[in-house]
PDB file of C-alpha atoms in Angstrom:
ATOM      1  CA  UNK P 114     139.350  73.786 121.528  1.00  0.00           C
ATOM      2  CA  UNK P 115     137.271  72.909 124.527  1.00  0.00           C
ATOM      3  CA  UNK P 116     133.733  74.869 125.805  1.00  0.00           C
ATOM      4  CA  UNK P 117     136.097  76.969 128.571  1.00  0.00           C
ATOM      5  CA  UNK P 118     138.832  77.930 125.321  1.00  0.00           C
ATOM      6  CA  UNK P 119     135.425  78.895 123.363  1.00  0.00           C
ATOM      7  CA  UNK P 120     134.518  81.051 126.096  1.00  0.00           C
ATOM      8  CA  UNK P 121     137.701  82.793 126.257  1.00  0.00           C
ATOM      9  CA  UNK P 122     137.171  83.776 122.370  1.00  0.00           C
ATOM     10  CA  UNK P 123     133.926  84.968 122.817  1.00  0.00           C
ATOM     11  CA  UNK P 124     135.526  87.263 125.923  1.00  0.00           C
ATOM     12  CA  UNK P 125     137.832  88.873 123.289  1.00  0.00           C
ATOM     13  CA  UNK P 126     135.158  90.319 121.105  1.00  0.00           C
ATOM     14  CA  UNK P 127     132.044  91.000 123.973  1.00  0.00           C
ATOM     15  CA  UNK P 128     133.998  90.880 127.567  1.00  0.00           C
ATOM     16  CA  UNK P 129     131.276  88.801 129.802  1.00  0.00           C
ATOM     17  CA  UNK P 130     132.955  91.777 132.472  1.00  0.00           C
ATOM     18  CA  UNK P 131     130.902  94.157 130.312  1.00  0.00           C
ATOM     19  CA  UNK P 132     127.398  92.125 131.110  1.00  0.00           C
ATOM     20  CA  UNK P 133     124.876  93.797 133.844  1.00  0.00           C
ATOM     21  CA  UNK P 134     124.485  92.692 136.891  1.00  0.00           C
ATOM     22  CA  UNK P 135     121.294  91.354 136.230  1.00  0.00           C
ATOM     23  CA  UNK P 136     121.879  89.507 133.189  1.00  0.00           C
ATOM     24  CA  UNK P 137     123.230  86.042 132.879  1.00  0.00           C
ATOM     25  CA  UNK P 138     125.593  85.569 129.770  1.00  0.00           C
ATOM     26  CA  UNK P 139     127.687  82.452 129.586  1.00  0.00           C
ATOM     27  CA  UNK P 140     127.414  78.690 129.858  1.00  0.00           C
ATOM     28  CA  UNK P 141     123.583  78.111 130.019  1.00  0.00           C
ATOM     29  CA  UNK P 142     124.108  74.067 129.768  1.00  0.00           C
ATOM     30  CA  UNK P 143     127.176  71.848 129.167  1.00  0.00           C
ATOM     31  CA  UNK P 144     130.668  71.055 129.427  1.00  0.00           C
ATOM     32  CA  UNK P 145     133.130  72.791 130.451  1.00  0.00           C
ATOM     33  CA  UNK P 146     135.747  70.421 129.158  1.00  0.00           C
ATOM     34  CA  UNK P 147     133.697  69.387 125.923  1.00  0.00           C
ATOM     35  CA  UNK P 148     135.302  69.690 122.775  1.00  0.00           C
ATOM     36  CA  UNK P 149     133.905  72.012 120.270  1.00  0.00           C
ATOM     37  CA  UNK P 150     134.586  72.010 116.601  1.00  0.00           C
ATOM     38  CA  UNK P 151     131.384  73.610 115.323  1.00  0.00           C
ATOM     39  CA  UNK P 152     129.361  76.469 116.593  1.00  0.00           C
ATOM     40  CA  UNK P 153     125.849  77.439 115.456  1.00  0.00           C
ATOM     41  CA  UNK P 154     124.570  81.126 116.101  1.00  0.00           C
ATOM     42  CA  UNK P 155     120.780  82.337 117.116  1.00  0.00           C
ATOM     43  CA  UNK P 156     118.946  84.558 118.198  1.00  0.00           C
ATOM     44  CA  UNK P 157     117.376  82.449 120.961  1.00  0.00           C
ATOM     45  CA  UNK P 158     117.427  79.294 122.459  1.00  0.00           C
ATOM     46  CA  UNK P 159     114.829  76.908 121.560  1.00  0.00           C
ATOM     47  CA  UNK P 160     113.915  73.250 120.766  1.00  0.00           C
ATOM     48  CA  UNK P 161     114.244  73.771 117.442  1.00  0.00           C
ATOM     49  CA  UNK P 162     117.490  75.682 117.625  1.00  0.00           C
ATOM     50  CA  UNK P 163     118.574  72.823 119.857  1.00  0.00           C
ATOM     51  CA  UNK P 164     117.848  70.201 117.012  1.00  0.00           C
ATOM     52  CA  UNK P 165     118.923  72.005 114.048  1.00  0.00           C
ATOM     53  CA  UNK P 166     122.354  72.380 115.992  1.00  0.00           C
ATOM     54  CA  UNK P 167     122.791  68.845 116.573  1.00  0.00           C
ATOM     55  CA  UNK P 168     121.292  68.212 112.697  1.00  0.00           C
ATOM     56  CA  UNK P 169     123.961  70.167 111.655  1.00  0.00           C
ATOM     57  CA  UNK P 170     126.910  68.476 113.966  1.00  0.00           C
ATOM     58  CA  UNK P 171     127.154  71.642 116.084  1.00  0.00           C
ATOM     59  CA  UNK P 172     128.832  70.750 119.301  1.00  0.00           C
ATOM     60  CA  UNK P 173     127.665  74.527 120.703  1.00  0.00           C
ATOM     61  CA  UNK P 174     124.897  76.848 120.545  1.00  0.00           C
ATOM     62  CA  UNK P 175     125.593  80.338 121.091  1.00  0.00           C
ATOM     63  CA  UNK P 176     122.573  82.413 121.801  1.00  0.00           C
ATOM     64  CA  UNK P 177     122.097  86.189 122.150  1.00  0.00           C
ATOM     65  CA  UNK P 178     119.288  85.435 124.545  1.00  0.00           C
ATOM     66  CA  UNK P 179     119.829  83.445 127.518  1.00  0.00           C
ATOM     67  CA  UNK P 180     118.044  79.879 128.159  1.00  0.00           C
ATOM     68  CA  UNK P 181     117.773  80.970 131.726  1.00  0.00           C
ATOM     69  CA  UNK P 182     116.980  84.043 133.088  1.00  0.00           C
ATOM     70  CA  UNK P 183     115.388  83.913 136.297  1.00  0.00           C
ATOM     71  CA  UNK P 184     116.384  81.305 139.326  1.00  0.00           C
ATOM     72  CA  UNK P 185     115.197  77.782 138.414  1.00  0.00           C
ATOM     73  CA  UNK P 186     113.800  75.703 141.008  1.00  0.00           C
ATOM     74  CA  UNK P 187     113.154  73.000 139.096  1.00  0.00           C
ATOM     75  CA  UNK P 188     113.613  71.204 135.624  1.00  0.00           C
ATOM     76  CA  UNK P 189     110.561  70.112 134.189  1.00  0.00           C
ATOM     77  CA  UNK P 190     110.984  69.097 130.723  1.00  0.00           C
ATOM     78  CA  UNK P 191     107.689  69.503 129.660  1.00  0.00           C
ATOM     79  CA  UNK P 192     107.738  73.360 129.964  1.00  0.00           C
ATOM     80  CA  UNK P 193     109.865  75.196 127.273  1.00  0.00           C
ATOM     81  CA  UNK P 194     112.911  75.590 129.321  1.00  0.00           C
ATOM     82  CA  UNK P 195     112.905  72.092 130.609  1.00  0.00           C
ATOM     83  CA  UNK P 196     112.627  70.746 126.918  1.00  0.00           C
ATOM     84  CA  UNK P 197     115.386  72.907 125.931  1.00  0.00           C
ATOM     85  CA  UNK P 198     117.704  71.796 128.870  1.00  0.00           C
ATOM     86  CA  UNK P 199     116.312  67.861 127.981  1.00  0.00           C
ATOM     87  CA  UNK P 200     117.538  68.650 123.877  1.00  0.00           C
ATOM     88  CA  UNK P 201     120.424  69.831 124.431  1.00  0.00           C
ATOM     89  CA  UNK P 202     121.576  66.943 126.970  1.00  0.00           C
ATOM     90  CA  UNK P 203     120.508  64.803 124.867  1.00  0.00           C
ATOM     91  CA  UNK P 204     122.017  65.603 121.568  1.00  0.00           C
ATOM     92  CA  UNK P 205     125.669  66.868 123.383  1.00  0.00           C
ATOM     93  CA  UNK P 206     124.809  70.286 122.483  1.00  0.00           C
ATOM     94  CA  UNK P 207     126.212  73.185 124.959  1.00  0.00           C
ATOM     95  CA  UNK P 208     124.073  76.621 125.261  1.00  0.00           C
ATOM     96  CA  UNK P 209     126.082  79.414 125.472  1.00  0.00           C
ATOM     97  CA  UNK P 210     124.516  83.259 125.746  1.00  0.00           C
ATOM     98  CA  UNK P 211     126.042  86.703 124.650  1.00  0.00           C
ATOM     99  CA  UNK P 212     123.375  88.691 126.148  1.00  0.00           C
ATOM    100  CA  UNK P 213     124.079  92.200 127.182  1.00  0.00           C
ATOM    101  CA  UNK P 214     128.174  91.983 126.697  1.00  0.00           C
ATOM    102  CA  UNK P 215     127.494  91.591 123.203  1.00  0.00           C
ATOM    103  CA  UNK P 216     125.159  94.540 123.532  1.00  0.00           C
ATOM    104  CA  UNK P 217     127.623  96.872 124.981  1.00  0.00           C
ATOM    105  CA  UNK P 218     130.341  95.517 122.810  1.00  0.00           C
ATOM    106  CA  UNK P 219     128.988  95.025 119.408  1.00  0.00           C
ATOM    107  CA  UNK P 220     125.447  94.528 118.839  1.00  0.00           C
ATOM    108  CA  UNK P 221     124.090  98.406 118.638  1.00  0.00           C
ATOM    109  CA  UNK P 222     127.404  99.255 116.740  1.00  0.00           C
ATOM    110  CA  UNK P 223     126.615  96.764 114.221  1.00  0.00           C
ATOM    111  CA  UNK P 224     123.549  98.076 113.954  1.00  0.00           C
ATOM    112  CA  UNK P 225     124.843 101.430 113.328  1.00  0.00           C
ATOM    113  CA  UNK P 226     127.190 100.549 110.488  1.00  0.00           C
ATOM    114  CA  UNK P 227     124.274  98.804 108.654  1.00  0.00           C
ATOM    115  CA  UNK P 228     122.711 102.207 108.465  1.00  0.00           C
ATOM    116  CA  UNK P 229     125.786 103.207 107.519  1.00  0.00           C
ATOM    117  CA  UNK P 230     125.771 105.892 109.926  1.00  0.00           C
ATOM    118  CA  UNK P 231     128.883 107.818 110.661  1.00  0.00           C
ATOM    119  CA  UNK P 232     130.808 109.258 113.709  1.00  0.00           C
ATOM    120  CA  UNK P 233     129.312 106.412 116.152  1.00  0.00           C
ATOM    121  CA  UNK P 234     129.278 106.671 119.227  1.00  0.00           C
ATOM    122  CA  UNK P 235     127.863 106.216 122.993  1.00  0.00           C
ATOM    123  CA  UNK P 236     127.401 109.521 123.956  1.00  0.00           C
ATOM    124  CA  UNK P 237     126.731 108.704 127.531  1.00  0.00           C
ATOM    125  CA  UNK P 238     129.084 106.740 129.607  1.00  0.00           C
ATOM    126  CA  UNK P 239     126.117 106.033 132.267  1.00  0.00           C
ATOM    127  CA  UNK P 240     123.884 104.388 128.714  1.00  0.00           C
ATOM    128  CA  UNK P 241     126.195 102.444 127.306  1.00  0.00           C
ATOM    129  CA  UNK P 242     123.505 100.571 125.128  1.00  0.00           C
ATOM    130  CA  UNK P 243     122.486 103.999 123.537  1.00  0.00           C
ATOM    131  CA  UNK P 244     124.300 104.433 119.994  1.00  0.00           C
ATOM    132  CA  UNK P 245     123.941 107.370 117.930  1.00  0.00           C
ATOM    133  CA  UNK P 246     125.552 108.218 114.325  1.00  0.00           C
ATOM    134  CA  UNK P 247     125.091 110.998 111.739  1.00  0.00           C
ATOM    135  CA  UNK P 248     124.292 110.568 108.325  1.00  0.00           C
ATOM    136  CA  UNK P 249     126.377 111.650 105.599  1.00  0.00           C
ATOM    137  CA  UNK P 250     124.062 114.298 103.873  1.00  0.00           C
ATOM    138  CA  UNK P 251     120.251 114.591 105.416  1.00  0.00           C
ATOM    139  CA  UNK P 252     117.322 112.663 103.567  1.00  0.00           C
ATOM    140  CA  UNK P 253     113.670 112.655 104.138  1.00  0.00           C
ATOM    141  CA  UNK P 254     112.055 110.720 107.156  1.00  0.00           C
ATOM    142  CA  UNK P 255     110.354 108.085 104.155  1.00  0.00           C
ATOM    143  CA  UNK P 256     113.632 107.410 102.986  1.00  0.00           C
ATOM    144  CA  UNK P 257     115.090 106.782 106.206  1.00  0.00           C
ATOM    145  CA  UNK P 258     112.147 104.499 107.041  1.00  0.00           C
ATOM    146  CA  UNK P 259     112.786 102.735 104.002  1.00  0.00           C
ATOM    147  CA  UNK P 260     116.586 102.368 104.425  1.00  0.00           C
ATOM    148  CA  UNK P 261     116.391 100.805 107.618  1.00  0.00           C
ATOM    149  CA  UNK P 262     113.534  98.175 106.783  1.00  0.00           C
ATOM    150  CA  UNK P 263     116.124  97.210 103.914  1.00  0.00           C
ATOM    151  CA  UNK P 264     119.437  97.125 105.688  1.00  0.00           C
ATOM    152  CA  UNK P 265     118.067  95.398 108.969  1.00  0.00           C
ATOM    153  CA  UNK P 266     115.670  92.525 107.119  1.00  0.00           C
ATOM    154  CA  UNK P 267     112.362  94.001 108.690  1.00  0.00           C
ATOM    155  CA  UNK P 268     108.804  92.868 108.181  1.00  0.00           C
ATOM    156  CA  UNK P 269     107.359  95.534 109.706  1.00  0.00           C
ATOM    157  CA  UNK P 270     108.744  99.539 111.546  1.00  0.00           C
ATOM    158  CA  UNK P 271     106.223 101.804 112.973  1.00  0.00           C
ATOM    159  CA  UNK P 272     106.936 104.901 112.767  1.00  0.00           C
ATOM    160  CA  UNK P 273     105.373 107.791 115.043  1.00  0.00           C
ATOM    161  CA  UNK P 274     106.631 111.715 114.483  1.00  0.00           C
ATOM    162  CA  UNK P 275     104.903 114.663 114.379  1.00  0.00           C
ATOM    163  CA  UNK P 276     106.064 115.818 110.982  1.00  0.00           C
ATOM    164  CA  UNK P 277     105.973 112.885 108.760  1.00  0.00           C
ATOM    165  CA  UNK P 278     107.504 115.362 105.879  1.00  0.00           C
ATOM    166  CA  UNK P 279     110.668 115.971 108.305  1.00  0.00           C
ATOM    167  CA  UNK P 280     114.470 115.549 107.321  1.00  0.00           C
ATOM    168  CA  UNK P 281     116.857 113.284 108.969  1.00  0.00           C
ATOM    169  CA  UNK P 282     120.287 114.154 109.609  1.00  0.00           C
ATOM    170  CA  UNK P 283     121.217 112.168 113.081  1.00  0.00           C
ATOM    171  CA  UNK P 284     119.751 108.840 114.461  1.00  0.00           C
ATOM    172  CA  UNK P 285     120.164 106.954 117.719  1.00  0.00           C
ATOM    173  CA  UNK P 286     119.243 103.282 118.307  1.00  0.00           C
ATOM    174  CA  UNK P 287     119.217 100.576 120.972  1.00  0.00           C
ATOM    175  CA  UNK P 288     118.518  96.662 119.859  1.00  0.00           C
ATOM    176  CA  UNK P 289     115.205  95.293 121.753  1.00  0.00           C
ATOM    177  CA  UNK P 290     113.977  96.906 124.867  1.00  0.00           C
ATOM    178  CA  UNK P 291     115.293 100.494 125.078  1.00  0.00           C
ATOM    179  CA  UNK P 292     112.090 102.820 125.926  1.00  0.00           C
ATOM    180  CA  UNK P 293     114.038 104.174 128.644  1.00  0.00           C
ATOM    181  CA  UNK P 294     116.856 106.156 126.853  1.00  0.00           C
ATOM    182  CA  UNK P 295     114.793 108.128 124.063  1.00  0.00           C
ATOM    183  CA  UNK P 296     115.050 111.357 126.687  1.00  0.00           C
ATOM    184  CA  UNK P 297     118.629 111.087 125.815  1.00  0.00           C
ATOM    185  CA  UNK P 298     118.292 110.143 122.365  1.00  0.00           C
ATOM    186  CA  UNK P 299     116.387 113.306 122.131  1.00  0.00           C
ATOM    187  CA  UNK P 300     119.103 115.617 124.915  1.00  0.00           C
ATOM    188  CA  UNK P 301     121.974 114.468 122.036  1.00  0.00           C
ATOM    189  CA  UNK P 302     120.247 116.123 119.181  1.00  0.00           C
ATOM    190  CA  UNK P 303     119.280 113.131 117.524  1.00  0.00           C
ATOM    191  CA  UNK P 304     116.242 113.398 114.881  1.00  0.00           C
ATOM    192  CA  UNK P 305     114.908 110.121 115.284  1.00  0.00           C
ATOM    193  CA  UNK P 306     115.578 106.886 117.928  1.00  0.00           C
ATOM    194  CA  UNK P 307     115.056 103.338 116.689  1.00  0.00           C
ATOM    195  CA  UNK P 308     114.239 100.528 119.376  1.00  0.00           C
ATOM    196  CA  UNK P 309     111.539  97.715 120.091  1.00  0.00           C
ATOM    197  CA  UNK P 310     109.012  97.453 122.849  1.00  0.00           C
ATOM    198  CA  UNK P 311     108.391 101.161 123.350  1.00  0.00           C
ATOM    199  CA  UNK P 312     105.030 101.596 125.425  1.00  0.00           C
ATOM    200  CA  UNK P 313     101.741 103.855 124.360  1.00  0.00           C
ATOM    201  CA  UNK P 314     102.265 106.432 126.936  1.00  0.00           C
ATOM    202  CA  UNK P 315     106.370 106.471 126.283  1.00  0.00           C
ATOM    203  CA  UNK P 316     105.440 106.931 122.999  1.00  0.00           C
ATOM    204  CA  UNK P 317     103.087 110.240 123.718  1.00  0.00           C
ATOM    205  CA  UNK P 318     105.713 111.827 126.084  1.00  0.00           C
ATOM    206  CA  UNK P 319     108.730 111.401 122.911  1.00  0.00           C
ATOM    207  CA  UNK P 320     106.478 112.248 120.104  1.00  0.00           C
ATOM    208  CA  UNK P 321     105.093 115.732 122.220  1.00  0.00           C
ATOM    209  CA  UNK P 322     109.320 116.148 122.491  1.00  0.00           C
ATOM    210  CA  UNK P 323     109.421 116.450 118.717  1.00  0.00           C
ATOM    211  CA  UNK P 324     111.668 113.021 119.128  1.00  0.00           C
ATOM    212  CA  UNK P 325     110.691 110.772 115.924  1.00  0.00           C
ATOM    213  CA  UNK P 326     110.375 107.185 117.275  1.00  0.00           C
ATOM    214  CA  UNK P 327     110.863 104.054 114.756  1.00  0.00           C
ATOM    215  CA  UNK P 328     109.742 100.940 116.325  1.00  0.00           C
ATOM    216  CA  UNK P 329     110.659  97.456 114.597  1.00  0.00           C
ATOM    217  CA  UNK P 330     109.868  94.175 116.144  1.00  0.00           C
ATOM    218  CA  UNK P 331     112.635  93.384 118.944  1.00  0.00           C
ATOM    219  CA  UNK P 332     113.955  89.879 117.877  1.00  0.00           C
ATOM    220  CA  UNK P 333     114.102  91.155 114.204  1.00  0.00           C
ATOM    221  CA  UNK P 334     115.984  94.454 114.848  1.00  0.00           C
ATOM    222  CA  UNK P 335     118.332  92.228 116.885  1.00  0.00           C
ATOM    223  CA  UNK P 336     118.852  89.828 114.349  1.00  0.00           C
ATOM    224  CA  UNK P 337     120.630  91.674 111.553  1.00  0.00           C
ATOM    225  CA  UNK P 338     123.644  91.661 114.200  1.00  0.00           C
ATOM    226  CA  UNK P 339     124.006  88.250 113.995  1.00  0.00           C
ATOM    227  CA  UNK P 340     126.086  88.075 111.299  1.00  0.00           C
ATOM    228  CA  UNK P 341     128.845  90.551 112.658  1.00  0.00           C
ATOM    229  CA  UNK P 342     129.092  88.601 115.673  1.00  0.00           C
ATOM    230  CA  UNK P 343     130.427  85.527 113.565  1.00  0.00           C
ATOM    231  CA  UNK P 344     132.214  87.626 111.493  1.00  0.00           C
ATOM    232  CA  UNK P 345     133.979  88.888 115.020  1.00  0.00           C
ATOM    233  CA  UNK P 346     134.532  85.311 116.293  1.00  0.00           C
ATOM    234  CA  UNK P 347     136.125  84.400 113.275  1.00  0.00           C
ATOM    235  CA  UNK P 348     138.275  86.887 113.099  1.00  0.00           C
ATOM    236  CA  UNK P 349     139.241  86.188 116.844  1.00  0.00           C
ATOM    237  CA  UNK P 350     139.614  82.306 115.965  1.00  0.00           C
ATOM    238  CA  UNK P 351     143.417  82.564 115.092  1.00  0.00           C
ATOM    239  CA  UNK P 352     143.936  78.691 114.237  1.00  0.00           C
ATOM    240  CA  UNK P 353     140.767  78.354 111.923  1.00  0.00           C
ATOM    241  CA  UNK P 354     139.513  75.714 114.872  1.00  0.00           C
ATOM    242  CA  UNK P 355     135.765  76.493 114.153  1.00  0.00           C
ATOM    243  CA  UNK P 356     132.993  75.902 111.954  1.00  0.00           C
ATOM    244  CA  UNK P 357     130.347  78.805 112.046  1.00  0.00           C
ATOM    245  CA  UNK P 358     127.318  78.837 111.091  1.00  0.00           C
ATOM    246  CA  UNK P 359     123.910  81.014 111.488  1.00  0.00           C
ATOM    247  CA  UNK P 360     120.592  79.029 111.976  1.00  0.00           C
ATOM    248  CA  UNK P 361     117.512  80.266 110.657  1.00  0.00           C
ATOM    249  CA  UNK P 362     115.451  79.689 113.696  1.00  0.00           C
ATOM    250  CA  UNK P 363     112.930  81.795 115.512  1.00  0.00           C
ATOM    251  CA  UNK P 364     112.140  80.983 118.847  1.00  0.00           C
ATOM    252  CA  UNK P 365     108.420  83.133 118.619  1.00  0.00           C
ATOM    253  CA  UNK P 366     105.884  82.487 115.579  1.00  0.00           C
ATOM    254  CA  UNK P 367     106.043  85.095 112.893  1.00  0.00           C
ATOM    255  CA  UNK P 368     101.995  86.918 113.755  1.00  0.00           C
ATOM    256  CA  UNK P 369      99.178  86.842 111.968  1.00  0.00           C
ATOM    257  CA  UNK P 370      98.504  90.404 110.440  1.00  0.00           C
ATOM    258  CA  UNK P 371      95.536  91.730 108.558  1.00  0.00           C
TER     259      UNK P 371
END
């Protein structure tokens, strides 16, 4: 299997149709025609991700967040994307992203089923990263809390509700940055709306809705997807071709809290 073929496997489980205009999932650096026998999977791209990949005979790195973003005028490989770029040219390693094709296609529901949520679902066509879910019989707020720090990995979820004493019977999510759709996590009926990077004055207008808002640190609530999405490639990988493997890298240093 060659870097193109890879590409084609990855299309089966997260169509790159299904990424925003805006986004840029795909071939980050590399070889089209390069063979690939071993794939390592992370979060982000980084230096580090970059050499544990080649450490570990990886011939690609598949990212959920893309190496490059924004236009790039230049390459300078003392900044972080220009070391990146330098690593993975150097050590034969090709960057690949799943950015917001795996978030349409797999990232929020595998979110979803590690709450264990039931009757899933993007209730609007127009917010296709919005996922809601009901749970099977309704438990306290605490509990909730509790359940998702265990199922997702977390170090840390701020919470913010009215009522801390309420009941949950129906949650909605988005993985990372989804401030913008609690107004319909809150029009669908949902008791509480899990995502990262939510703003102070967001955060007034949802709690004065009666909308509980959960808010765990982006790349961590991200993270616990991870695993589905090598799950999903092997599945996809008919022939047993590829190695897979999930690198215990983070891209940002864990913060100092006291």
């Amino acid at each position: 299997m060659n870097v193109r073929e890879f590409l084609y496997l990855i299309d089966k489980i997260a169509p790159f149709n299904l990424a925003e205009d805006w986004d840029n999932s795909g071939l980050m650096v590399g070889d089209y025609k390069a063979a690939v026998k071993k794939i390592a999977v992370v979060l982000d791209p980084s230096v580090e991700a970059v050499k544990l990949a080649a450490k570990n005979n990886c011939d690609v790195l598949l990212c959920h967040h893309p190496l490059i973003f924004r236009p790039v005028k230049k390459i300078e490989f003392n900044d972080n994307t220009g070391a990146i770029i330098k690593q993975a040219v150097i050590n034969g390693v090709n960057i690949i992203a799943a950015h917001t094709n795996w978030d349409k296609a797999g990232l929020n529901v595998s979110l979803a089923k590690l709450l264990g949520l039931e009757k899933i679902s993007a209730p609007d066509p127009e917010k296709p990263f919005l996922i809601q879910g009901a749970l099977n019989e309704k438990i306290s707020l605490k509990s909730f809390l509790t359940h998702i720090k265990n199922s997702w990995n977390l170090t840390r979820l701020d919470c913010y509700a009215k009522n801390y004493d309420a009941e949950i019977s129906r949650a909605a999510l988005c993985g990372g940055s989804g401030a913008e759709f609690w107004r319909a996590a809150k029009f669908f009926n949902n008791d509480i709306y899990i995502t990262a990077d939510i703003k102070y004055h967001e955060l007034i207008d949802a709690n004065n809705s009666g909308l509980i808002i959960a808010v765990p640190e982006h790349g961590e609530m991200e993270r616990a997807s991870l695993p589905e999405l090598v799950n999903l490639i092997s599945s996809v990988d008919e022939n047993h071709e590829l190695e897979i493997i999930l690198l215990d890298s983070k891209a940002l240093t864990p913060p100092l809290r006291f």
